[in-house]
Coordinates of C-alpha atoms and ligand atoms in Angstrom, one line a residue:
X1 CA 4.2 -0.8 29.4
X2 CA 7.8 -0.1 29.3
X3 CA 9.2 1.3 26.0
X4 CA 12.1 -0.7 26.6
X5 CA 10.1 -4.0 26.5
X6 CA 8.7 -2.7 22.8
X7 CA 12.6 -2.0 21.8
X8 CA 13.7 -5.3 23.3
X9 CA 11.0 -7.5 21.5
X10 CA 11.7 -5.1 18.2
X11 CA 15.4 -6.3 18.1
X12 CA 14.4 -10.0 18.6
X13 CA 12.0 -9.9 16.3
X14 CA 14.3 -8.4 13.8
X15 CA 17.1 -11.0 15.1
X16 CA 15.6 -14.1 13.9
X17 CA 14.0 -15.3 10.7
X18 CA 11.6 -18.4 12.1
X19 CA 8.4 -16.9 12.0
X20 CA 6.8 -19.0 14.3
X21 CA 9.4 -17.5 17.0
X22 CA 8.5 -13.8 15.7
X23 CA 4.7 -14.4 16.6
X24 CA 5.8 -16.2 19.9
X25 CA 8.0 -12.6 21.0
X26 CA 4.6 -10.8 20.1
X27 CA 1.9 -13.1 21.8
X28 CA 4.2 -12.6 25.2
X29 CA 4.7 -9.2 24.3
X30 CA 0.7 -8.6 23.8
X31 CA -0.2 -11.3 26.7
X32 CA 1.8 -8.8 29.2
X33 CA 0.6 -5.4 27.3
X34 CA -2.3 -3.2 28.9
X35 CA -5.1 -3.3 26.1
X36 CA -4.6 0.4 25.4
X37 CA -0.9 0.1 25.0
X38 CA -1.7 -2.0 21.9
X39 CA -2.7 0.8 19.5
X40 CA 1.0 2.2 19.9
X41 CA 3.2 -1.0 20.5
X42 CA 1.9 -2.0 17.0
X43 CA 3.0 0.8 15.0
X44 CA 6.1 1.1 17.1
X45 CA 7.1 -2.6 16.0
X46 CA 6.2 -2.1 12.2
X47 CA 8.1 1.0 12.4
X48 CA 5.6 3.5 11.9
X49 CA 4.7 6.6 13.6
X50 CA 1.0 7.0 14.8
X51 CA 1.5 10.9 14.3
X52 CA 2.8 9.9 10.5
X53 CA 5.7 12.7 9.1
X54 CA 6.8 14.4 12.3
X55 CA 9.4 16.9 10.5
X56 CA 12.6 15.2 12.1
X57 CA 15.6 15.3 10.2
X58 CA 19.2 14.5 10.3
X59 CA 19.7 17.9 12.2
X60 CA 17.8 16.7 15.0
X61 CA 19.3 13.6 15.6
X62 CA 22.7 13.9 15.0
X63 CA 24.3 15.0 17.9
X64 CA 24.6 12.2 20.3
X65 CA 22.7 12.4 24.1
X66 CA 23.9 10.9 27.0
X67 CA 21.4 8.1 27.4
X68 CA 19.7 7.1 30.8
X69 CA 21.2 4.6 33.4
X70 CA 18.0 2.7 33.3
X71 CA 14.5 2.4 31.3
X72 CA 11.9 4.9 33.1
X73 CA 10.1 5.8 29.9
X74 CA 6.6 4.1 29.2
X75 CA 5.0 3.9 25.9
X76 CA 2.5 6.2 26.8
X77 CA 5.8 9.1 27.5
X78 CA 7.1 8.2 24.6
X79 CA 3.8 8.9 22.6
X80 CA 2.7 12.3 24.5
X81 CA 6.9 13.5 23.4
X82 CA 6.1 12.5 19.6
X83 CA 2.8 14.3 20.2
X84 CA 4.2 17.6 21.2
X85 CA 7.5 17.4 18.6
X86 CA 4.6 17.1 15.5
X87 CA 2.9 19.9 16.9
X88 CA 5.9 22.7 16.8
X89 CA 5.3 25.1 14.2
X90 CA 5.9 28.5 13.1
X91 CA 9.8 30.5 13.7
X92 CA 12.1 28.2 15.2
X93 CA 10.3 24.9 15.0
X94 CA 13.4 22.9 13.8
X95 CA 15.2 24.2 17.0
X96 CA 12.3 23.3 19.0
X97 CA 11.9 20.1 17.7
X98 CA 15.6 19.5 18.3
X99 CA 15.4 20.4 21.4
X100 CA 12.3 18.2 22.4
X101 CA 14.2 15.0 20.5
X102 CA 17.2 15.6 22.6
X103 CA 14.7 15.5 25.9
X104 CA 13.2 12.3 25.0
X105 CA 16.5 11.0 24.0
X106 CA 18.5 12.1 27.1
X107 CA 15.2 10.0 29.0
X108 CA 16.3 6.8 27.2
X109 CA 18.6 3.6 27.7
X110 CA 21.1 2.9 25.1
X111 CA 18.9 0.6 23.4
X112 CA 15.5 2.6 24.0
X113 CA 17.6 5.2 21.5
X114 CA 18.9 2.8 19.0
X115 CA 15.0 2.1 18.3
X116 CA 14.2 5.1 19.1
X117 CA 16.7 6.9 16.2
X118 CA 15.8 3.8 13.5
X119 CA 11.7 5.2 14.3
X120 CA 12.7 8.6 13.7
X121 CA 14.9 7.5 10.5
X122 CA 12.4 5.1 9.5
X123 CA 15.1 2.3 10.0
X124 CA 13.1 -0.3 11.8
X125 CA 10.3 -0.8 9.2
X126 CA 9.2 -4.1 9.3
X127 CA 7.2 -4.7 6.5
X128 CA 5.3 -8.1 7.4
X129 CA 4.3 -6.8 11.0
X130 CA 1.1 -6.2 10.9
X131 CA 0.6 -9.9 9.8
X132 CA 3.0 -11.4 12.4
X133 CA 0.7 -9.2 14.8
X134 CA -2.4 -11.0 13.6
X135 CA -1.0 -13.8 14.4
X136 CA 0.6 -13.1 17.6
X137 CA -3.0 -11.5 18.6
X138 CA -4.2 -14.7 17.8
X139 CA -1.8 -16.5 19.8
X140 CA -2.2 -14.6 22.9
X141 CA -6.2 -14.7 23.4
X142 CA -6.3 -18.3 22.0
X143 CA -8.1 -17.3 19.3
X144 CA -8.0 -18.4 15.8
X145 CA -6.1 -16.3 13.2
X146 CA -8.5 -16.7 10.5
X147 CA -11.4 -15.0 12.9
X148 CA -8.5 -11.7 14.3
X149 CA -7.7 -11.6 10.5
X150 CA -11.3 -11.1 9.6
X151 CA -11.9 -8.2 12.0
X152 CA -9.3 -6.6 10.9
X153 CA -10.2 -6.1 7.3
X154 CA -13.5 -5.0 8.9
X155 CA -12.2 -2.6 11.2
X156 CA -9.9 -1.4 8.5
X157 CA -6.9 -1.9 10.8
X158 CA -5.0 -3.7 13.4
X159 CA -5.3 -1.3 16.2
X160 CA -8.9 -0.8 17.7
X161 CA -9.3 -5.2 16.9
X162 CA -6.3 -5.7 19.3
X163 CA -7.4 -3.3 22.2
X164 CA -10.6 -4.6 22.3
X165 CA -9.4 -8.6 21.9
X166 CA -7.0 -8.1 24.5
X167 CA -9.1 -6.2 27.0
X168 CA -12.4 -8.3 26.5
X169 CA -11.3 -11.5 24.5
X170 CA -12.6 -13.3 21.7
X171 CA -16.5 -12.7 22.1
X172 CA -15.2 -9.1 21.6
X173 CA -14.6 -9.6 18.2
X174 CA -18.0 -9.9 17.1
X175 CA -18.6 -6.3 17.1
X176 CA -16.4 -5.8 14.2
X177 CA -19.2 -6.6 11.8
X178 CA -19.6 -5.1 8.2
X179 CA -21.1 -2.0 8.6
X180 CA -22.7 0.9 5.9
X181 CA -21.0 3.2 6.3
X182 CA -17.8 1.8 8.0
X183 CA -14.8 1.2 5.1
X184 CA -13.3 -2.1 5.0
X185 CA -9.9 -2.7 3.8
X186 CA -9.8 -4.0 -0.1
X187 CA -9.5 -6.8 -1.6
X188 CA -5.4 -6.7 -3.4
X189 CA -4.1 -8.5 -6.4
X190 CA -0.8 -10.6 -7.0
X191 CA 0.8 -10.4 -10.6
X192 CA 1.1 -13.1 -13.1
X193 CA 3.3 -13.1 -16.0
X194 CA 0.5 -14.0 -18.6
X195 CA -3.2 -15.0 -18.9
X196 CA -2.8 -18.5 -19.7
X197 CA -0.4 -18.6 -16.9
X198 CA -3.0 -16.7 -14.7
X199 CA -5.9 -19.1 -16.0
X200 CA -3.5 -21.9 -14.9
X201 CA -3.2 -21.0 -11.5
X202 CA -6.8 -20.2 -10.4
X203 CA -9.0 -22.2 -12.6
X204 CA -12.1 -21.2 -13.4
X205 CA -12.1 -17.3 -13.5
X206 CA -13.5 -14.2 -14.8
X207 CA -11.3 -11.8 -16.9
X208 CA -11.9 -8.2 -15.9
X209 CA -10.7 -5.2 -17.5
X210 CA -8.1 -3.3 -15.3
X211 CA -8.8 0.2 -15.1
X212 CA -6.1 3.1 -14.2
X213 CA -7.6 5.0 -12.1
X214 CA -8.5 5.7 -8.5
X215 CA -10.2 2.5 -6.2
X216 CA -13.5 3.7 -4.4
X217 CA -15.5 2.0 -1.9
X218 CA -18.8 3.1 -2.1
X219 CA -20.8 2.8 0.7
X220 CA -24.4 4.1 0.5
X221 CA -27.1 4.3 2.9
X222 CA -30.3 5.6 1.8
X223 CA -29.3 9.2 0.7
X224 CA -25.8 9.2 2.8
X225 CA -23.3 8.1 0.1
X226 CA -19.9 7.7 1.4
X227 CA -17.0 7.0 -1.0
X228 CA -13.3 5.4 0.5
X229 CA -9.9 5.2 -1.0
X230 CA -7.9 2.2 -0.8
X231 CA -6.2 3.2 2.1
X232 CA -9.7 4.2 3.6
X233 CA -9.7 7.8 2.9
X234 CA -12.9 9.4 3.0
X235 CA -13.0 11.0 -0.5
X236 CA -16.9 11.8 -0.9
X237 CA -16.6 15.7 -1.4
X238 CA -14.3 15.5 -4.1
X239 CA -16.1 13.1 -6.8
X240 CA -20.1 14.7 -6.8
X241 CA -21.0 12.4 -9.7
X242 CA -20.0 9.9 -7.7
X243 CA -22.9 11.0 -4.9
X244 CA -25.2 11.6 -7.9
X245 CA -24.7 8.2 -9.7
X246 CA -24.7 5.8 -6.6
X247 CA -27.9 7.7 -5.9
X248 CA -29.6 6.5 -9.0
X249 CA -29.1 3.2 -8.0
X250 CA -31.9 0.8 -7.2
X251 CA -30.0 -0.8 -3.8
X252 CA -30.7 1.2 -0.9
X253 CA -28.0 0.1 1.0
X254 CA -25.1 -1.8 -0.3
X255 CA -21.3 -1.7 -0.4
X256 CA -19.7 -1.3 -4.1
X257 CA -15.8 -1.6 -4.7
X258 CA -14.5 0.0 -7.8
X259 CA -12.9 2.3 -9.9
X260 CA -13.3 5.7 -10.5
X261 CA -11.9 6.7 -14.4
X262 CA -12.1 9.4 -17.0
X263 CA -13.1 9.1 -20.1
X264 CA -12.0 11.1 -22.8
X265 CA -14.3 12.3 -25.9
X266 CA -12.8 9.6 -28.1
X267 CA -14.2 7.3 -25.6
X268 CA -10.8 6.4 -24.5
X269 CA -9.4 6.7 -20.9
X270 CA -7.7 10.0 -19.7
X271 CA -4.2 9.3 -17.7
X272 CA -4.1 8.3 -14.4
X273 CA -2.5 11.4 -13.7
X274 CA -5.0 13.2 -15.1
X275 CA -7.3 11.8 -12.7
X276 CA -5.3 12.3 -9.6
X277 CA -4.9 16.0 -10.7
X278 CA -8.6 16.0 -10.6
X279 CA -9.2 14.1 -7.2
X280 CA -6.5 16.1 -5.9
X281 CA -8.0 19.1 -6.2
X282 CA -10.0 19.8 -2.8
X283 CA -10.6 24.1 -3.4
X284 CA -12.7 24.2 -6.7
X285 CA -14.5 21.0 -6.8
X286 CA -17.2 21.8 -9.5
X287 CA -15.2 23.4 -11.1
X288 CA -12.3 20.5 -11.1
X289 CA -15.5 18.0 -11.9
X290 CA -16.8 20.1 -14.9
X291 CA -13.1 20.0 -16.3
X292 CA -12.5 16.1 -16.1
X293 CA -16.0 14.3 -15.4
X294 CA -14.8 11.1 -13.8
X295 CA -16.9 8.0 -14.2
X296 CA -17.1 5.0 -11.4
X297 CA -17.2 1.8 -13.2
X298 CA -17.8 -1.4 -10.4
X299 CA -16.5 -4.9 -9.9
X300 CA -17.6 -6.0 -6.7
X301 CA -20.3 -5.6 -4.2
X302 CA -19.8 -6.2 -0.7
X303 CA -23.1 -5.9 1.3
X304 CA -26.8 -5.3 0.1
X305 CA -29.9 -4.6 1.6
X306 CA -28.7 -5.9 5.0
X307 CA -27.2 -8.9 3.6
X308 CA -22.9 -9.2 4.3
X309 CA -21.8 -10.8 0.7
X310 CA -18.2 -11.1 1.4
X311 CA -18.7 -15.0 2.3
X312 CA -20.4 -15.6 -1.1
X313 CA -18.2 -16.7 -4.1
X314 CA -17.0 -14.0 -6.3
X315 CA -19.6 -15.9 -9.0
X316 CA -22.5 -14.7 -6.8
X317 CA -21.3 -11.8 -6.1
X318 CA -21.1 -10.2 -9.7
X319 CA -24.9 -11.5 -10.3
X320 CA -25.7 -9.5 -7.3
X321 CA -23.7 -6.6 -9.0
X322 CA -25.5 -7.6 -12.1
X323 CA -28.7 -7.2 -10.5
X324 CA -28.4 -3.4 -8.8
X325 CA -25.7 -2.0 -11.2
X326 CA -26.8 -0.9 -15.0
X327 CA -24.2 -2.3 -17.4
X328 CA -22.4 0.7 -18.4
X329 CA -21.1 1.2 -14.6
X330 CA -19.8 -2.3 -14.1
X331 CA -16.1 -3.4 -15.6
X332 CA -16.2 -5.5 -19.1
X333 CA -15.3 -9.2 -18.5
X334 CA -14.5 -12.5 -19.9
X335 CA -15.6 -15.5 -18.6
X336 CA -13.4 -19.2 -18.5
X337 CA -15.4 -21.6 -16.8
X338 CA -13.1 -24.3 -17.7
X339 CA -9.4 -24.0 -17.8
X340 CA -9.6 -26.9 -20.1
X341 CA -11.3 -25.4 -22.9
X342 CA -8.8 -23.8 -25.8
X343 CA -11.6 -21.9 -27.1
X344 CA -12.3 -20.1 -23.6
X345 CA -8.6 -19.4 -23.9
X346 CA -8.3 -18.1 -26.6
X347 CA -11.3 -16.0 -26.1
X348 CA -9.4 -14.7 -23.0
X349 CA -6.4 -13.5 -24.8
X350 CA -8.5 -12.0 -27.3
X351 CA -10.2 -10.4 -24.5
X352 CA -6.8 -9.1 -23.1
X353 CA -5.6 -7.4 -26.3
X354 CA -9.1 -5.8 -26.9
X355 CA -8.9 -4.6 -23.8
X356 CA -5.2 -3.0 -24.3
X357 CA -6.1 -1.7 -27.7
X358 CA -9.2 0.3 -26.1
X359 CA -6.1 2.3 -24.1
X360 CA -6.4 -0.1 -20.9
X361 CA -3.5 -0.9 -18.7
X362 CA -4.0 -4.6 -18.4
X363 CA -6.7 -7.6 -16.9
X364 CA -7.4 -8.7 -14.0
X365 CA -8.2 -12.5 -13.7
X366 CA -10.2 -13.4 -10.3
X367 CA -11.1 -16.8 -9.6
X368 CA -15.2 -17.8 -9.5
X369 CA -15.5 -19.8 -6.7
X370 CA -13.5 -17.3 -3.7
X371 CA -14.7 -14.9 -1.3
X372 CA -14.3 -11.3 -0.8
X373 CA -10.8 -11.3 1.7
X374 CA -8.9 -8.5 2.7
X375 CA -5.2 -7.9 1.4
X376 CA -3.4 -10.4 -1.5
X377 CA -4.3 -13.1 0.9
X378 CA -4.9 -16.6 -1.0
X379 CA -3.7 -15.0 -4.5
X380 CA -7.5 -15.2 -5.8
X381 CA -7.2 -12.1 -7.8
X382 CA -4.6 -11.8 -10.8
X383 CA -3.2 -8.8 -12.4
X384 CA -1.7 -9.2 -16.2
X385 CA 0.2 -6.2 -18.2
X386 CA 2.1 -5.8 -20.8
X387 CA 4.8 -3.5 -19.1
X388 CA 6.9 -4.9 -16.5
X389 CA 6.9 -2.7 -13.3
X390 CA 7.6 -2.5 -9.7
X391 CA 7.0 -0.3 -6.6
X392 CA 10.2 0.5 -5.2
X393 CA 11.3 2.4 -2.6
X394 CA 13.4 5.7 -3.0
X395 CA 16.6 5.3 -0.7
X396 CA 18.7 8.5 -1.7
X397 CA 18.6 10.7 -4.9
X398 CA 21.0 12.9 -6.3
X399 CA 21.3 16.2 -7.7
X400 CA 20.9 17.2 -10.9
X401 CA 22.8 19.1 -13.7
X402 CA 22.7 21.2 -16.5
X403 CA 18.8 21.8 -16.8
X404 CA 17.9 20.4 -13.8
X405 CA 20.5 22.0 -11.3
X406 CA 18.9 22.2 -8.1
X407 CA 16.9 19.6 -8.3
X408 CA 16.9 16.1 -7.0
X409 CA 17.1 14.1 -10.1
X410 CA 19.1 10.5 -10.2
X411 CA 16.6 8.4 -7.8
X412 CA 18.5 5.2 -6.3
X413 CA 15.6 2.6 -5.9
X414 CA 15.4 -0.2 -3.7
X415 CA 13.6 -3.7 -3.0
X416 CA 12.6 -4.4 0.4
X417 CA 14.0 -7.2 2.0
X418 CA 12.9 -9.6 4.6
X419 CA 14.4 -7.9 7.5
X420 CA 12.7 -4.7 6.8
X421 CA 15.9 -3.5 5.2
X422 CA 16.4 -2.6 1.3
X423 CA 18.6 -3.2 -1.4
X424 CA 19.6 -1.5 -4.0
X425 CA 18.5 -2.5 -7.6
X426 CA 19.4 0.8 -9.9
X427 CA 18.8 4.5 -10.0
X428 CA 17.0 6.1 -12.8
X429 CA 16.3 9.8 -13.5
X430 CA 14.3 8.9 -16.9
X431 CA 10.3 9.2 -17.4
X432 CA 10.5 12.3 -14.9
X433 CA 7.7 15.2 -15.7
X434 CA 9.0 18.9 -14.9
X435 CA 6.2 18.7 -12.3
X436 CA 7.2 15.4 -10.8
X437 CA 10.9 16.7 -10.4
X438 CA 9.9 19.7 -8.4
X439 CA 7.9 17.7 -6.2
X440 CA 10.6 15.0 -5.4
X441 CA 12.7 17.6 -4.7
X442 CA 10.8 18.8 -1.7
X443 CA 9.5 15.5 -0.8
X444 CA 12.8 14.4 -0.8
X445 CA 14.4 17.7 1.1
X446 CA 11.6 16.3 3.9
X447 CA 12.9 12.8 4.2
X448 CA 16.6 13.6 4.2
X449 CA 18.5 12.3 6.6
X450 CA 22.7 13.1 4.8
X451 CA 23.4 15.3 2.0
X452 CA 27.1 15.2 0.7
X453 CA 26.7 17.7 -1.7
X454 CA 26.2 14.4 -4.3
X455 CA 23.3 12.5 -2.9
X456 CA 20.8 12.7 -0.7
X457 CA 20.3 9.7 1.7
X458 CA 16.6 9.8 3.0
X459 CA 13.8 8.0 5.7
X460 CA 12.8 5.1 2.8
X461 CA 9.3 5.9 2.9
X462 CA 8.6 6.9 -0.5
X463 CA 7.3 4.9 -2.7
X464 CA 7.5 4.9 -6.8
X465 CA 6.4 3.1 -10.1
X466 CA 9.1 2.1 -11.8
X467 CA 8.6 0.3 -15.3
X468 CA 11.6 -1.4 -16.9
X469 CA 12.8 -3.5 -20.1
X470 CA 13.8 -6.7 -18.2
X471 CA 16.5 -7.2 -15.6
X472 CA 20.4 -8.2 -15.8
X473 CA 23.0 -10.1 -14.1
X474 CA 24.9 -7.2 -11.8
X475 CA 27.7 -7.4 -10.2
X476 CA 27.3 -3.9 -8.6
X477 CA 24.5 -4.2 -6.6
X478 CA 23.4 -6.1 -3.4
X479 CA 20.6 -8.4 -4.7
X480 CA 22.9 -9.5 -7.8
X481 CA 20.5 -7.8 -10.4
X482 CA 19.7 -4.8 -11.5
X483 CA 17.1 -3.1 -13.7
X484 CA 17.4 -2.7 -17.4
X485 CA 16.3 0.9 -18.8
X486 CA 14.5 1.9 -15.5
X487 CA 12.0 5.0 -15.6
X488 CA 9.5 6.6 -13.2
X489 CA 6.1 6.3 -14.0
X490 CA 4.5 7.7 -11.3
X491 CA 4.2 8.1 -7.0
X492 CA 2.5 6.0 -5.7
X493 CA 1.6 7.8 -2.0
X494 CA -1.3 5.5 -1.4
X495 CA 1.3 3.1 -0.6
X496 CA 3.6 2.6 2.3
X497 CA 7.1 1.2 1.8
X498 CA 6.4 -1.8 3.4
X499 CA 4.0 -2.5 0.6
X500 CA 7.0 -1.9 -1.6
X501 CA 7.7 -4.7 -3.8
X502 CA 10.2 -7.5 -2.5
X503 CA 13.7 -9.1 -3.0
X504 CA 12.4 -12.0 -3.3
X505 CA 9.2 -10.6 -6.3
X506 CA 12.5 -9.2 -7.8
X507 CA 14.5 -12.2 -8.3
X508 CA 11.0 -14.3 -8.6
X509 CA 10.9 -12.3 -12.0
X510 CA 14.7 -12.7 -12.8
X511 CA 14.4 -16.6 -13.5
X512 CA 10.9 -16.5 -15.1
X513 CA 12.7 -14.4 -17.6
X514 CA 14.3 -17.6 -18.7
X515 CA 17.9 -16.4 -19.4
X516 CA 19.2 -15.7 -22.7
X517 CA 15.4 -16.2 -24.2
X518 CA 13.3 -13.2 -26.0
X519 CA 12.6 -9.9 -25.0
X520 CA 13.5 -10.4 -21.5
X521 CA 17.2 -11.2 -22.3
X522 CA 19.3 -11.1 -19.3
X523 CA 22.6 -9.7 -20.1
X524 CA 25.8 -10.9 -18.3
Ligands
ATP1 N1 -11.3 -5.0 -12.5 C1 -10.6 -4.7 -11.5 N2 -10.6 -5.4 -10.4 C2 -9.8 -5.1 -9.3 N3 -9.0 -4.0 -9.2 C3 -9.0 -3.2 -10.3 C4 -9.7 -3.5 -11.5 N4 -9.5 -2.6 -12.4 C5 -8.6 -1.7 -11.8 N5 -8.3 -2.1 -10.6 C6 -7.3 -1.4 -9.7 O1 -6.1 -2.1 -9.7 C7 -5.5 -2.1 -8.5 C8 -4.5 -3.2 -8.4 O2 -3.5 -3.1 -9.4 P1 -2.2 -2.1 -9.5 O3 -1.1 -3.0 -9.5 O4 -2.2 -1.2 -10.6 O5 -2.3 -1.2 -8.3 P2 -1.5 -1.4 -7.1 O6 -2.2 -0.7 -6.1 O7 -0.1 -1.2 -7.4 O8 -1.7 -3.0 -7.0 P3 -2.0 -3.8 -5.7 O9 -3.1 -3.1 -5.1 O10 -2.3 -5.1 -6.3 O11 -0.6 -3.6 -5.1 C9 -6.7 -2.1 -7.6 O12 -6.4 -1.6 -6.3 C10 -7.7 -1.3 -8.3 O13 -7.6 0.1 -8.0

């Protein structure tokens, strides 16, 4: 397939805001695709890179090329030039990869460069792609959404379900079936605002403890145990008492989803970046595990002894749990069976505060009667804290004084709109560790696509916790808020930007403040 075709449905896509005209450009852009094509039109469209950070800067793309009379590149070219520009290294790789960039540009249209230089500058994200594509997949094979969604989550991505679809049809989808061994990709939560209000919205529910730590997937098989981070990392070598306590188990092979935690000797639980420290650490794994022991504490099970359990309701699910996990490895939870009942409430709340007080970061309310689906799909699974916060994206930072001269310290922080684009909703340099500030700095220094001198514009691909007092009326910036007494809590690189938090979550949050009422005063 022609690149400019993937450029030409990008801008259309991007053009208009009707969905149902979005998945009609993709379903003729897929009907017309060769099968194997797929795999790289996808990630094209979303804005993504298959080879992920290709070291392409500002430098390498400012200079403008004389673009080609007429489109000659196919996807496939475009692909193998990507392929060699992320493998330069060593003396002179910038040049290089300069060089190569100008090649492939000076091989493209006008509009082949425009997308083209918003890939490279991470530009043309489109965060809601990959569910458009689902759809348009859907569309284009005649096949329902609700089956192309499915196999996704069990293939873990869009990709290898589209080839196949495309190249065989429908029946081709029943090979994606859950597998031992084979990660799926995790069940998400929305936020709620309280757990009344969370208790409102599903019904009957159980109230779990939420644990801040790292999300595992076990998958064990026998003696093979296999652990998978939310964004379906294989993880196994670095957690041993993971291996060692799914061993013990009595289910010989089953699927767990959980959390993996530390537990301090006061019985309360270490940081979460405590725990990423200690996962992080891939040379001295004993010795990382003897430091910080982490514990895996469970909430789901997917699959046991040859039986797929992500059709039964989350009620049945945790007696199966119940039944193969001991007690002391499963989450604490509250149960309100009906809504209705004050008592059961109350109990709830109770449950919520105990759960704080024991040095927790919140609940999570999941209705009874739902099945195990991939993504936030349906809203089935609630989360509740006390502190207000929001993934934003970093969209520039600037650099710091005094003490930290040299450094990239005043982040600007943005929502993600719609259109893929962001807007800006405050800068903060608070809540910054000594550690975290030197790592910005050279994450940032990788991303940067304009430095003034001031600021530092860069790809929006990064991706931080922000936690904030409330929000206020502004003037100033492009969404008409901003944030009140914003700080960093932590990176969040298990997350792409186009799983950022939205406009629309932002200003979502602005009127349940209720203006001019308690804490969450918003100030003119
Ligand atoms: N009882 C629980 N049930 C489900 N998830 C839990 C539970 N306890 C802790 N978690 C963790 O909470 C995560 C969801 O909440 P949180 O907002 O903190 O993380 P996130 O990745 O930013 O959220 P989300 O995945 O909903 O965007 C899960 O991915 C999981 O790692």
């Amino acid at each position: 397939m022609l690149f400019a075709r993937v450029a030409e449905v990008s801008k259309g896509v991007a053009a208009t805001s009707a969905r149902s005209r979005k998945i009609e450009l993709l379903a003729e852009l897929f009907a017309a695709a060769e099968p194997d094509d797929v795999p790289l039109v996808i990630p094209y469209l979303a804005g993504r890179l298959p080879q992920g950070r290709i070291g392409v800067g500002w430098n390498a793309l400012k200079e403008p090329v004389a673009p080609a009379a007429g489109p000659t590149l196919a996807v496939r070219d475009v692909d193998a030039a990507l392929t060699a520009v992320a493998g330069v290294s060593g003396a002179g790789a910038q040049g290089e990869r300069r060089r190569l960039v100008q090649e492939l540009m000076g091989a493209a249209t006008a509009d082949e460069q425009r997308f083209l230089f918003g890939l490279l500058t991470g530009e043309v994200r489109q965060g809601a792609l990959d569910a458009l594509a689902v759809e348009g997949l859907a569309r284009a094979t005649g096949t329902p959404a609700a089956r192309v969604r499915r196999a996704v989550m069990l293939a873990g991505a869009t990709a290898p379900v589209a080839r196949e679809l495309l190249a065989r049809g429908p029946d081709a989808l029943a090979e994606f079936r859950l597998t031992v061994g084979r990660p799926v990709q995790p069940m998400l939560a929305h936020s709620a605002g309280s757990v009344g209000e969370g208790v409102d919205k599903l019904g009957p529910c159980a109230v779990e403890e939420k644990l801040d730590g790292i999300r595992v997937q076990v998958h064990r098989d026998g003696d093979r145990v296999r652990a998978y981070t939310r964004t379906l990392d294989d993880i196994t070598d670095r957690l041993p008492e993971l291996t060692a306590a799914v061993g013990e188990l009595s289910g010989d092979r089953v699927i767990l989803d959980g959390e993996m935690i530390a537990l301090g000797t006061d019985g309360r639980p270490r940081s979460f970046q405590d725990i990423a420290g200690r996962v992080g650490a891939r040379l001295d794994v004993a010795g990382a595990a003897a430091h910080l022991p982490l514990s895996a504490v469970f909430f789901d099970i997917l699959y046991a002894d040859g039986e797929d359990l992500l059709d039964l309701p989350l009620s049945e699910r945790h007696a199966r749990l119940a039944r193969l996990v001991p007690e002391p490895m499963r989450v604490r939870r509250a149960l309100v069976a009906d809504p209705a009942d004050e008592e059961a409430r109350r109990a709830a709340d109770a449950f919520f505060a105990e759960t704080l007080a024991r040095g927790h970061e919140g609940v999570v309310l999941k209705a009874l009667d739902t099945p195990y689906s991939a993504g936030r799909r349906g809203a089935a699974w609630l989360k509740v804290k006390p502190v207000h916060t929001l993934d934003l994206v970093v969209l520039a930072a600037e650099w710091g004084h005094g003490r930290r001269t040299g450094k990239l310290s005043n982040l600007h922080l943005g929502a993600r709109r719609d259109d893929g684009t962001y807007a800006m909703l405050g800068k903060t340099f608070k809540g910054m560790t000594d550690v975290m500030l030197a790592w910005q700095t050279d994450r940032l220094r990788e991303l940067a696509v304009e430095d003034d001198g001031f600021t530092v514009r860069v790809r929006p691909e990064l991706v931080v916790e922000i936690a904030y007092d409330g929000l206020q009326r502004s003037t100033r910036y492009p969404a008409g808020v901003t944030l009140r007494f914003a700080r960093v809590v932590r990176y969040r690189e298990d997350k792409t930007a186009a799983e950022a938090d939205t406009v629309e979550t932002v200003l979502g949050r602005h009127e349940g403040q209720g203006e001019g009422s308690g804490e969450d005063r918003v100030e003119g």
